[in-house]
Short mmCIF file of C-alpha atoms and ligand atoms in Angstrom, two decimals:
data_model
loop_
_atom_site.label_atom_id
_atom_site.label_comp_id
_atom_site.label_asym_id
_atom_site.label_seq_id
_atom_site.Cartn_x
_atom_site.Cartn_y
_atom_site.Cartn_z
CA MET A 1 177.61 46.40 152.57
CA MET A 2 174.79 47.21 150.17
CA THR A 3 171.57 45.47 151.20
CA ALA A 4 169.17 43.91 148.72
CA THR A 5 166.70 46.65 149.56
CA GLU A 6 169.29 49.29 148.66
CA ILE A 7 170.14 47.54 145.39
CA ARG A 8 166.46 47.43 144.44
CA ALA A 9 166.14 51.16 145.14
CA LYS A 10 169.34 52.02 143.25
CA PHE A 11 168.18 50.08 140.23
CA LEU A 12 164.81 51.82 140.05
CA GLU A 13 166.41 55.23 140.67
CA PHE A 14 169.00 54.64 137.96
CA PHE A 15 166.40 53.80 135.33
CA ALA A 16 164.12 56.61 136.48
CA SER A 17 167.06 58.94 135.85
CA LYS A 18 167.18 57.53 132.31
CA GLY A 19 163.56 58.49 131.65
CA HIS A 20 161.86 55.27 132.77
CA GLN A 21 158.50 55.25 134.53
CA VAL A 22 158.75 53.33 137.82
CA VAL A 23 155.87 50.84 137.74
CA ALA A 24 154.74 48.67 140.67
CA SER A 25 155.11 44.91 140.52
CA SER A 26 152.03 43.13 139.22
CA PRO A 27 150.58 40.21 141.23
CA LEU A 28 151.92 36.66 140.93
CA VAL A 29 148.68 35.66 139.29
CA PRO A 30 148.68 37.25 135.84
CA ARG A 31 145.66 39.38 135.07
CA GLU A 32 143.59 38.19 132.13
CA ASP A 33 146.20 35.80 130.85
CA PRO A 34 145.06 32.19 130.79
CA THR A 35 148.23 31.11 128.97
CA LEU A 36 150.29 31.51 132.10
CA LEU A 37 150.10 29.85 135.51
CA PHE A 38 152.17 32.48 137.32
CA THR A 39 154.02 35.67 136.53
CA ASN A 40 157.46 34.33 135.64
CA ALA A 41 159.18 37.50 134.40
CA GLY A 42 159.00 41.28 134.50
CA MET A 43 157.57 41.51 130.99
CA VAL A 44 154.41 39.61 131.79
CA GLN A 45 152.45 42.68 132.94
CA PHE A 46 153.54 44.45 129.73
CA LYS A 47 152.65 41.67 127.32
CA LYS A 48 149.88 43.65 125.64
CA VAL A 49 152.08 46.72 125.43
CA PHE A 50 154.71 44.76 123.51
CA LEU A 51 152.00 43.40 121.25
CA GLY A 52 150.81 46.95 120.53
CA GLN A 53 147.38 46.29 122.08
CA ASP A 54 147.87 48.59 125.08
CA LYS A 55 149.29 52.12 125.18
CA PRO A 56 150.25 52.97 128.76
CA GLY A 57 151.31 56.59 128.16
CA TYR A 58 155.05 55.97 128.57
CA VAL A 59 157.58 54.21 126.35
CA ARG A 60 160.12 53.33 129.03
CA ALA A 61 159.40 51.52 132.27
CA THR A 62 161.28 49.94 135.15
CA THR A 63 160.07 47.47 137.78
CA SER A 64 161.01 45.08 140.50
CA GLN A 65 158.67 42.23 139.69
CA LYS A 66 157.55 39.37 141.90
CA CYS A 67 158.13 36.14 139.98
CA LEU A 68 157.31 32.51 140.60
CA ARG A 69 158.85 29.72 138.57
CA VAL A 70 157.00 26.56 139.44
CA GLY A 71 155.28 24.76 136.58
CA GLY A 72 155.02 25.88 132.98
CA LYS A 73 157.94 26.66 130.69
CA HIS A 74 160.14 28.04 133.43
CA ASN A 75 160.09 25.57 136.30
CA ASP A 76 162.81 25.75 138.93
CA LEU A 77 161.22 23.75 141.75
CA GLU A 78 163.70 20.89 141.54
CA ASN A 79 166.61 23.33 141.32
CA VAL A 80 165.86 24.95 144.66
CA GLY A 81 168.39 23.91 147.28
CA ARG A 82 170.39 22.05 144.60
CA THR A 83 171.90 25.17 143.00
CA ALA A 84 173.02 28.32 144.76
CA ARG A 85 171.08 30.54 142.35
CA HIS A 86 167.51 29.28 141.86
CA HIS A 87 164.44 30.13 143.88
CA THR A 88 160.79 29.39 143.31
CA PHE A 89 159.91 32.97 144.26
CA PHE A 90 162.32 35.75 143.36
CA GLU A 91 162.38 39.39 142.38
CA MET A 92 163.26 40.37 138.86
CA LEU A 93 164.62 43.86 138.28
CA GLY A 94 163.85 45.07 134.80
CA ASN A 95 163.90 47.94 132.36
CA PHE A 96 161.65 48.05 129.33
CA SER A 97 161.46 49.93 126.08
CA PHE A 98 158.21 49.82 124.16
CA GLY A 99 159.36 50.57 120.64
CA ASP A 100 161.69 53.27 121.96
CA TYR A 101 165.39 52.40 122.44
CA PHE A 102 166.82 49.09 121.27
CA LYS A 103 170.04 47.07 121.58
CA GLU A 104 172.58 49.87 121.87
CA ASP A 105 170.96 51.72 124.77
CA ALA A 106 169.98 48.49 126.51
CA ILE A 107 173.61 47.38 126.59
CA THR A 108 174.86 50.87 127.52
CA PHE A 109 172.44 51.15 130.47
CA ALA A 110 173.21 47.67 131.77
CA TRP A 111 176.95 48.18 131.58
CA GLU A 112 176.75 51.56 133.28
CA PHE A 113 174.58 50.23 136.08
CA LEU A 114 176.80 47.24 136.79
CA THR A 115 180.19 48.89 136.52
CA GLU A 116 179.48 52.43 137.72
CA VAL A 117 176.46 52.34 140.02
CA ILE A 118 177.09 48.95 141.61
CA GLY A 119 180.81 49.01 140.94
CA LEU A 120 181.39 45.42 139.78
CA ASP A 121 184.87 44.39 138.69
CA LYS A 122 184.84 44.60 134.86
CA SER A 123 187.36 41.82 134.51
CA ARG A 124 184.84 39.35 135.91
CA LEU A 125 182.09 40.16 133.43
CA TYR A 126 181.28 38.23 130.25
CA ALA A 127 178.51 38.52 127.69
CA THR A 128 176.59 36.07 125.54
CA VAL A 129 174.70 36.82 122.34
CA TYR A 130 172.46 34.82 120.03
CA LEU A 131 174.35 32.76 117.43
CA ASP A 132 174.04 35.13 114.48
CA ASP A 133 173.63 38.40 116.38
CA ASP A 134 176.68 40.23 115.03
CA GLU A 135 175.12 43.56 115.97
CA ALA A 136 174.98 42.76 119.70
CA HIS A 137 178.43 41.20 119.48
CA GLY A 138 179.80 44.42 117.98
CA LEU A 139 178.03 46.55 120.59
CA TRP A 140 179.58 44.64 123.49
CA LYS A 141 183.00 45.31 122.00
CA LYS A 142 182.28 48.95 121.37
CA ILE A 143 180.42 49.88 124.56
CA ALA A 144 182.03 47.63 127.15
CA GLY A 145 185.34 47.03 125.47
CA LEU A 146 184.93 43.27 125.84
CA SER A 147 187.40 41.26 123.76
CA ASP A 148 186.19 38.50 121.43
CA ASP A 149 187.07 35.77 123.92
CA ARG A 150 184.71 37.26 126.47
CA ILE A 151 181.66 37.23 124.21
CA PHE A 152 179.99 33.87 123.62
CA ARG A 153 177.49 32.95 120.91
CA LEU A 154 174.84 30.55 122.20
CA GLY A 155 171.73 29.03 120.65
CA ASP A 156 168.02 28.83 121.37
CA LYS A 157 168.28 27.21 124.79
CA ASP A 158 170.20 30.10 126.38
CA ASN A 159 169.86 33.05 124.05
CA PHE A 160 166.39 33.03 122.67
CA TRP A 161 163.83 34.06 125.27
CA SER A 162 160.09 33.42 125.41
CA MET A 163 157.68 33.69 128.31
CA GLY A 164 155.82 30.50 127.40
CA ASP A 165 154.66 28.57 124.34
CA THR A 166 153.12 31.73 122.94
CA GLY A 167 153.62 35.47 123.39
CA PRO A 168 156.35 38.04 122.79
CA CYS A 169 159.87 36.65 122.31
CA GLY A 170 163.22 37.34 120.76
CA PRO A 171 166.95 36.75 120.76
CA CYS A 172 168.71 37.85 123.91
CA SER A 173 172.07 38.80 125.29
CA GLU A 174 173.12 37.86 128.80
CA ILE A 175 175.68 39.13 131.26
CA MET A 176 177.60 36.59 133.30
CA TYR A 177 179.73 37.14 136.39
CA ASP A 178 182.73 34.91 137.01
CA ARG A 179 182.85 33.89 140.66
CA GLY A 180 186.23 32.28 140.19
CA GLU A 181 187.70 28.83 139.91
CA ALA A 182 186.89 27.84 143.47
CA VAL A 183 183.19 27.80 142.61
CA GLY A 184 183.69 25.95 139.31
CA CYS A 185 182.97 22.34 138.48
CA GLY A 186 186.44 21.42 137.21
CA PRO A 187 187.66 20.60 133.70
CA GLY A 188 185.21 21.69 131.02
CA CYS A 189 183.73 24.36 133.26
CA GLY A 190 182.66 27.32 131.14
CA ILE A 191 179.94 29.52 129.74
CA GLY A 192 177.46 27.38 127.81
CA GLN A 193 179.45 24.27 128.83
CA CYS A 194 178.17 23.36 132.25
CA ASP A 195 175.42 24.08 134.74
CA CYS A 196 177.47 25.00 137.80
CA ASP A 197 177.41 28.22 139.79
CA ARG A 198 180.75 29.66 138.57
CA TYR A 199 179.69 31.80 135.60
CA LEU A 200 176.59 33.22 137.14
CA GLU A 201 173.95 34.52 134.76
CA ILE A 202 172.98 37.84 136.30
CA TRP A 203 171.12 39.80 133.65
CA ASN A 204 169.22 38.94 130.52
CA LEU A 205 168.63 41.63 127.87
CA VAL A 206 165.91 40.45 125.55
CA PHE A 207 165.58 42.04 122.14
CA MET A 208 161.83 41.63 121.74
CA GLN A 209 161.08 41.29 118.08
CA TYR A 210 158.45 38.60 117.58
CA ASP A 211 155.10 37.33 118.74
CA GLN A 212 154.83 33.55 118.85
CA ILE A 213 151.18 33.10 117.93
CA GLU A 214 151.27 29.32 118.02
CA PRO A 215 153.98 26.70 117.60
CA GLY A 216 155.66 27.27 114.23
CA ASN A 217 153.94 30.59 113.65
CA ARG A 218 155.94 33.66 114.60
CA VAL A 219 155.23 37.22 113.42
CA SER A 220 157.12 40.47 113.96
CA LEU A 221 156.09 42.82 116.77
CA PRO A 222 154.84 46.24 115.69
CA ARG A 223 158.11 47.76 116.89
CA PRO A 224 161.37 46.22 118.17
CA SER A 225 161.41 46.54 121.97
CA ILE A 226 163.54 45.82 125.01
CA ASP A 227 162.76 43.63 127.99
CA THR A 228 165.45 42.96 130.57
CA GLY A 229 165.53 40.88 133.73
CA MET A 230 168.07 40.66 136.50
CA GLY A 231 167.51 38.51 139.58
CA LEU A 232 167.71 40.76 142.66
CA GLU A 233 168.93 37.86 144.83
CA ARG A 234 171.70 37.04 142.33
CA ILE A 235 173.01 40.57 141.98
CA ALA A 236 172.81 40.95 145.77
CA ALA A 237 174.90 37.79 146.21
CA VAL A 238 177.55 39.21 143.86
CA VAL A 239 177.54 42.63 145.52
CA GLN A 240 177.62 41.14 149.03
CA GLY A 241 180.43 38.78 148.05
CA VAL A 242 178.65 35.55 148.98
CA HIS A 243 178.61 32.42 146.83
CA SER A 244 174.99 31.58 147.34
CA ASN A 245 171.80 33.56 146.87
CA PHE A 246 170.68 32.03 150.13
CA ASP A 247 173.46 33.80 152.00
CA ILE A 248 172.27 37.33 151.19
CA ASP A 249 170.78 39.54 153.89
CA LEU A 250 167.18 39.09 152.69
CA PHE A 251 167.39 35.34 153.10
CA GLN A 252 169.53 34.96 156.17
CA THR A 253 166.91 36.30 158.56
CA ILE A 254 164.35 33.82 157.24
CA ILE A 255 166.75 30.88 157.26
CA SER A 256 168.05 31.60 160.73
CA SER A 257 164.50 31.80 162.07
CA ALA A 258 163.91 28.25 160.77
CA ALA A 259 167.23 27.12 162.21
CA THR A 260 166.35 28.60 165.60
CA ILE A 261 162.97 26.89 165.70
CA ALA A 262 164.62 23.58 164.81
CA GLY A 263 167.58 24.08 167.13
CA VAL A 264 170.14 23.52 164.35
CA THR A 265 172.88 25.76 163.00
CA TYR A 266 173.05 26.81 159.36
CA GLY A 267 176.39 25.79 157.86
CA ASP A 268 176.96 22.76 160.09
CA ASN A 269 175.55 19.97 158.01
CA ASP A 270 174.87 19.72 154.24
CA GLU A 271 171.59 17.92 154.56
CA HIS A 272 170.30 20.35 157.14
CA ASP A 273 171.45 23.30 155.05
CA THR A 274 169.54 22.08 151.99
CA ALA A 275 166.44 21.67 154.15
CA LEU A 276 166.87 25.17 155.58
CA ARG A 277 167.28 26.65 152.11
CA VAL A 278 164.18 24.90 150.82
CA ILE A 279 162.20 26.05 153.86
CA GLY A 280 163.50 29.61 153.40
CA ASP A 281 162.59 29.56 149.74
CA HIS A 282 159.15 28.03 150.19
CA SER A 283 158.33 30.37 153.10
CA ARG A 284 158.66 33.24 150.67
CA SER A 285 156.63 31.72 147.86
CA VAL A 286 153.91 30.60 150.27
CA ALA A 287 153.63 34.04 151.91
CA PHE A 288 153.52 35.84 148.57
CA LEU A 289 151.07 33.43 146.94
CA LEU A 290 148.59 33.80 149.77
CA ALA A 291 149.04 37.57 149.75
CA ASP A 292 148.12 37.52 146.07
CA GLY A 293 144.93 35.60 146.74
CA VAL A 294 145.91 32.02 145.90
CA MET A 295 144.38 29.46 148.29
CA PRO A 296 145.57 25.89 148.80
CA SER A 297 143.53 23.45 146.71
CA ASN A 298 143.84 20.33 144.64
CA GLU A 299 144.16 21.88 141.25
CA GLY A 300 146.00 24.49 139.26
CA ARG A 301 147.54 27.38 141.15
CA GLY A 302 146.16 26.28 144.49
CA TYR A 303 147.80 22.90 144.08
CA VAL A 304 151.15 24.53 143.45
CA LEU A 305 150.74 26.36 146.76
CA ARG A 306 149.71 23.16 148.54
CA ARG A 307 152.70 21.31 147.08
CA LEU A 308 155.06 24.05 148.27
CA ILE A 309 153.65 23.88 151.78
CA ARG A 310 153.85 20.09 151.91
CA ARG A 311 157.32 20.03 150.44
CA ALA A 312 158.49 22.53 153.07
CA LEU A 313 157.00 20.37 155.83
CA ARG A 314 158.78 17.29 154.55
CA PHE A 315 162.08 19.16 154.55
CA GLY A 316 161.18 20.37 158.04
CA LYS A 317 161.05 16.73 159.14
CA LEU A 318 164.68 16.37 158.07
CA ILE A 319 165.69 18.93 160.66
CA GLY A 320 163.43 17.49 163.31
CA LEU A 321 160.46 19.83 162.96
CA SER A 322 157.21 18.07 163.66
CA ASP A 323 155.06 20.86 165.07
CA PRO A 324 153.72 23.55 162.74
CA PHE A 325 156.55 25.95 161.91
CA LEU A 326 156.01 27.20 158.37
CA TYR A 327 153.42 29.78 159.40
CA LYS A 328 156.12 31.26 161.64
CA THR A 329 158.87 31.35 159.00
CA ALA A 330 156.37 32.73 156.48
CA GLY A 331 155.61 35.37 159.12
CA VAL A 332 159.30 36.29 159.17
CA VAL A 333 159.03 36.88 155.41
CA VAL A 334 156.42 39.53 156.22
CA ASP A 335 158.79 41.12 158.75
CA VAL A 336 161.64 41.21 156.26
CA MET A 337 159.81 42.12 153.06
CA GLY A 338 156.61 43.76 154.23
CA GLU A 339 157.88 47.26 153.71
CA ALA A 340 158.64 46.71 150.03
CA PHE A 341 155.46 44.66 149.54
CA PRO A 342 152.60 46.06 151.66
CA GLU A 343 150.24 43.28 150.52
CA LEU A 344 152.21 40.95 152.82
CA GLY A 345 151.35 42.91 155.93
CA ALA A 346 147.74 43.33 154.89
CA SER A 347 147.21 39.57 154.66
CA ARG A 348 149.49 38.51 157.48
CA GLU A 349 146.98 37.07 159.94
CA PHE A 350 144.97 35.36 157.27
CA MET A 351 148.09 33.90 155.68
CA GLU A 352 149.41 32.55 158.96
CA ARG A 353 146.10 30.95 159.81
CA VAL A 354 145.72 29.24 156.44
CA VAL A 355 149.30 27.94 156.47
CA ARG A 356 148.94 26.68 160.00
CA GLU A 357 145.74 24.83 159.14
CA GLU A 358 147.40 23.23 156.14
CA GLU A 359 150.30 22.20 158.31
CA GLU A 360 148.08 20.66 160.95
CA ARG A 361 146.08 18.75 158.40
CA PHE A 362 149.03 17.36 156.48
CA SER A 363 151.23 16.49 159.44
CA VAL A 364 148.74 13.82 160.44
CA THR A 365 149.40 11.86 157.28
CA LEU A 366 152.98 12.92 156.54
CA ASP A 367 154.53 10.54 159.07
CA LYS A 368 152.40 7.60 157.99
CA GLY A 369 153.10 8.21 154.33
CA LEU A 370 156.83 8.60 154.93
CA ALA A 371 156.89 5.34 156.87
CA ILE A 372 155.07 3.47 154.10
CA LEU A 373 157.34 4.98 151.48
CA ALA A 374 160.45 4.02 153.50
CA GLU A 375 159.17 0.46 153.81
CA GLU A 376 158.63 0.23 150.06
CA LEU A 377 162.08 1.71 149.36
CA ASP A 378 163.67 -0.88 151.68
CA ARG A 379 161.84 -3.67 149.91
CA MET A 380 162.86 -2.30 146.50
CA THR A 381 166.50 -1.88 147.50
CA ALA A 382 166.59 -5.48 148.71
CA ALA A 383 164.98 -6.67 145.48
CA GLY A 384 167.26 -4.49 143.33
CA GLU A 385 164.35 -2.50 141.90
CA THR A 386 164.88 1.15 140.91
CA VAL A 387 161.52 2.46 139.70
CA ILE A 388 158.51 3.06 141.95
CA THR A 389 155.36 2.01 140.15
CA GLY A 390 152.86 4.64 139.10
CA GLU A 391 150.17 2.93 141.17
CA PHE A 392 152.24 3.12 144.34
CA ALA A 393 153.13 6.77 143.84
CA PHE A 394 149.50 7.51 143.14
CA LYS A 395 148.36 5.65 146.22
CA LEU A 396 150.65 7.85 148.32
CA TYR A 397 149.08 10.90 146.77
CA ASP A 398 145.55 9.65 147.02
CA THR A 399 145.72 8.32 150.57
CA TYR A 400 148.38 10.45 152.23
CA GLY A 401 148.32 13.58 150.12
CA PHE A 402 151.90 13.13 148.91
CA PRO A 403 152.63 15.23 145.83
CA LEU A 404 154.92 13.46 143.37
CA ASP A 405 157.80 15.79 144.11
CA ILE A 406 158.00 14.59 147.73
CA VAL A 407 158.18 11.00 146.51
CA ASN A 408 160.94 12.01 144.09
CA ASP A 409 162.87 13.91 146.78
CA VAL A 410 162.79 11.01 149.23
CA ALA A 411 163.41 8.23 146.70
CA GLY A 412 166.02 10.17 144.73
CA LYS A 413 168.38 10.05 147.69
CA ARG A 414 168.43 6.27 147.37
CA GLY A 415 168.87 6.27 143.60
CA ILE A 416 165.24 5.38 143.03
CA THR A 417 162.86 7.26 140.73
CA ALA A 418 159.10 7.20 140.29
CA ASP A 419 157.30 6.19 137.11
CA GLU A 420 155.74 9.59 136.44
CA ASP A 421 153.80 8.51 133.37
CA GLY A 422 152.42 5.60 135.35
CA TYR A 423 151.48 8.00 138.14
CA ARG A 424 149.52 10.18 135.75
CA ALA A 425 147.94 7.14 134.14
CA ALA A 426 146.79 5.87 137.54
CA MET A 427 145.34 9.27 138.28
CA ALA A 428 143.54 9.40 134.94
CA GLU A 429 142.18 5.91 135.53
CA GLN A 430 140.75 6.86 138.87
CA LYS A 431 139.21 9.92 137.35
CA ALA A 432 137.56 7.82 134.67
CA ARG A 433 136.30 5.39 137.31
CA ALA A 434 134.87 8.22 139.36
CA LYS A 435 133.08 9.58 136.34
CA LYS A 436 131.64 6.21 135.43
CA ALA A 437 130.44 5.59 138.96
CA TRP A 438 128.74 8.95 138.96
CA LYS A 439 126.97 8.40 135.65
CA GLY A 440 126.01 4.87 136.67
CA SER A 441 124.39 5.64 139.98
CA GLY A 442 122.82 8.90 139.02
CA GLU A 443 123.91 10.37 142.33
CA THR A 444 125.61 13.68 142.63
CA ASP A 445 128.70 12.90 144.61
CA PRO A 446 129.96 16.42 145.34
CA ALA A 447 133.57 15.44 144.60
CA VAL A 448 132.59 14.09 141.19
CA LEU A 449 130.43 17.09 140.52
CA PHE A 450 133.42 19.31 141.21
CA LEU A 451 135.43 17.21 138.80
CA GLU A 452 132.84 17.64 136.09
CA LEU A 453 132.70 21.36 136.72
CA LEU A 454 136.42 21.55 136.34
CA GLU A 455 136.37 19.66 133.12
CA SER A 456 133.66 21.71 131.54
CA GLY A 457 134.14 25.26 132.60
CA MET A 458 137.43 25.74 134.32
CA LYS A 459 139.63 23.86 131.92
CA SER A 460 143.04 25.34 131.39
CA ARG A 461 146.17 23.78 130.05
CA PHE A 462 147.52 23.52 133.55
CA VAL A 463 144.81 21.23 134.88
CA GLY A 464 146.67 18.28 133.67
CA TYR A 465 150.17 18.24 134.91
CA ASP A 466 148.96 17.14 138.29
CA GLN A 467 145.24 16.82 138.14
CA LEU A 468 142.84 16.74 140.98
CA THR A 469 141.42 13.45 142.01
CA ALA A 470 137.86 13.02 143.01
CA GLN A 471 138.60 10.86 146.00
CA SER A 472 141.58 12.57 147.51
CA ARG A 473 141.29 11.94 151.19
CA VAL A 474 143.72 14.64 152.19
CA ASN A 475 142.67 17.95 150.80
P1 ATP B 1 169.00 30.23 134.57
O1 ATP B 1 169.61 29.88 133.25
O2 ATP B 1 170.00 30.56 135.62
O3 ATP B 1 167.97 29.23 135.00
P2 ATP B 1 167.16 31.82 133.11
O4 ATP B 1 167.93 31.95 131.84
O5 ATP B 1 166.12 30.77 133.18
O6 ATP B 1 168.20 31.61 134.35
P3 ATP B 1 165.81 34.31 132.55
O7 ATP B 1 164.54 33.75 132.07
O8 ATP B 1 166.77 34.80 131.53
O9 ATP B 1 166.53 33.23 133.52
O10 ATP B 1 165.47 35.43 133.66
C1 ATP B 1 166.19 36.65 133.83
C2 ATP B 1 167.00 36.66 135.12
O11 ATP B 1 166.21 36.31 136.26
C3 ATP B 1 168.15 35.70 135.16
O12 ATP B 1 169.26 36.20 134.45
C4 ATP B 1 168.42 35.58 136.64
O13 ATP B 1 169.20 36.66 137.13
C5 ATP B 1 167.03 35.66 137.24
N1 ATP B 1 166.46 34.34 137.53
C6 ATP B 1 165.94 33.45 136.65
N2 ATP B 1 165.46 32.36 137.26
C7 ATP B 1 165.67 32.56 138.59
C8 ATP B 1 165.38 31.79 139.76
N3 ATP B 1 164.74 30.62 139.68
N4 ATP B 1 165.73 32.30 140.95
C9 ATP B 1 166.36 33.49 141.06
N5 ATP B 1 166.68 34.27 139.99
C10 ATP B 1 166.33 33.81 138.77
MG1 MG B 2 166.11 28.97 134.15
MG1 MG B 3 169.81 30.91 131.42
MG1 MG B 4 168.43 33.68 130.84
#
């Protein structure tokens, strides 16, 4: 069996043999790019190169890039545990051409890697192209010998790629792997038709041609370029013959460590398995975020980290974990991935201490908050209500430190949702009140001062999807 580590190495070696410079992954926090919360694709570190603003001294590059997709345009938080193919943190294998080769070579390289180096069964592979991209369509026929019925034309949602609201973008062509009927969702199952795990998207070849300067304003890049991305965990699942990304070697060690601590067995119980997958996933993102210098806080990137920790703890409850455990499973991430990512080992002790402190602090209020939420859900069920008020959801956040996604996870199981707009409105109201109180009394409440600071200097478009509150009692 080929391990994920071996696949990563083979990928980089293959593209090095095709004249690509092997470049190290950049951190999860993008350097000098305020438009992006986290690195969400391999191209992020090369954004300026695509735009023609940086000349790195090579025109072909290959990477295995650390990615995080929580918040922003690409947000997979709610998908984790629900699908077999989405993580918050994952590795994206990529090859890049900066105005050098274009569509033909990109398709040739990808096909050669998948069918010759990795040895995938050709009869299981399909391709998609952008609606009017006859050129890519023709190339798939010519290079891979795919017949017309194995090439699908899809629109903006699937086959036009952009990193965010602005930045380099272009039409793309994707390679799908058919895992067979057993994994399908039944009648109507098909490429572009459903969202199940049967036709697994493994590799996206982006034909970078434009720069989106602002909404509605797109200009051509200096030179057409190539940006590709293939999820390491997905290709490993295919190569290792498992149906879920979570069953690959890289993940199993982490998941079984959580199962051992909890005294449960992976594969015995659906609810437990989801919890174990979420814990496995979040252990990775938490370890990598801390290694890249993000600290838990109540705003922006730090709040994403805090939410991941708290969400993991809540899923831990579902498998009976009430003592701190995440610092241990995040430690296993260091064992498993520390060789490929030395920053993990370097920050190990610090990371474990910070996670453990967060766990200890939140566990005090987690039980209370869960009990109050359960009580409210019982009352609502009896009364036939289906939407949690914004005020209630906000109170849980403000008093017990419950991020909205925990409320949604718990309530969703009982067919109840939270009024998210109301939640944000309640938060905004409290913020306004805090501000008024501060101006009125002339005192410098440190929490309010922090709030003001945030509003003036540190404003970014991300302070807003889940803002800080001045009076958060759990932080
Ligand atoms: P999907 O449609 O499955 O959500 P995507 O179209 O959003 O994937 P791209 O932006 O095209 O993904 O990223 C390139 C590749 O990265 C994908 O083809 C896939 O192999 C991998 N990938 C994307 N999102 C994730 C994720 N959340 N977890 C693991 N791998 C991912
Ligand atoms: Mg996606
Ligand atoms: Mg897709
Ligand atoms: Mg895609």
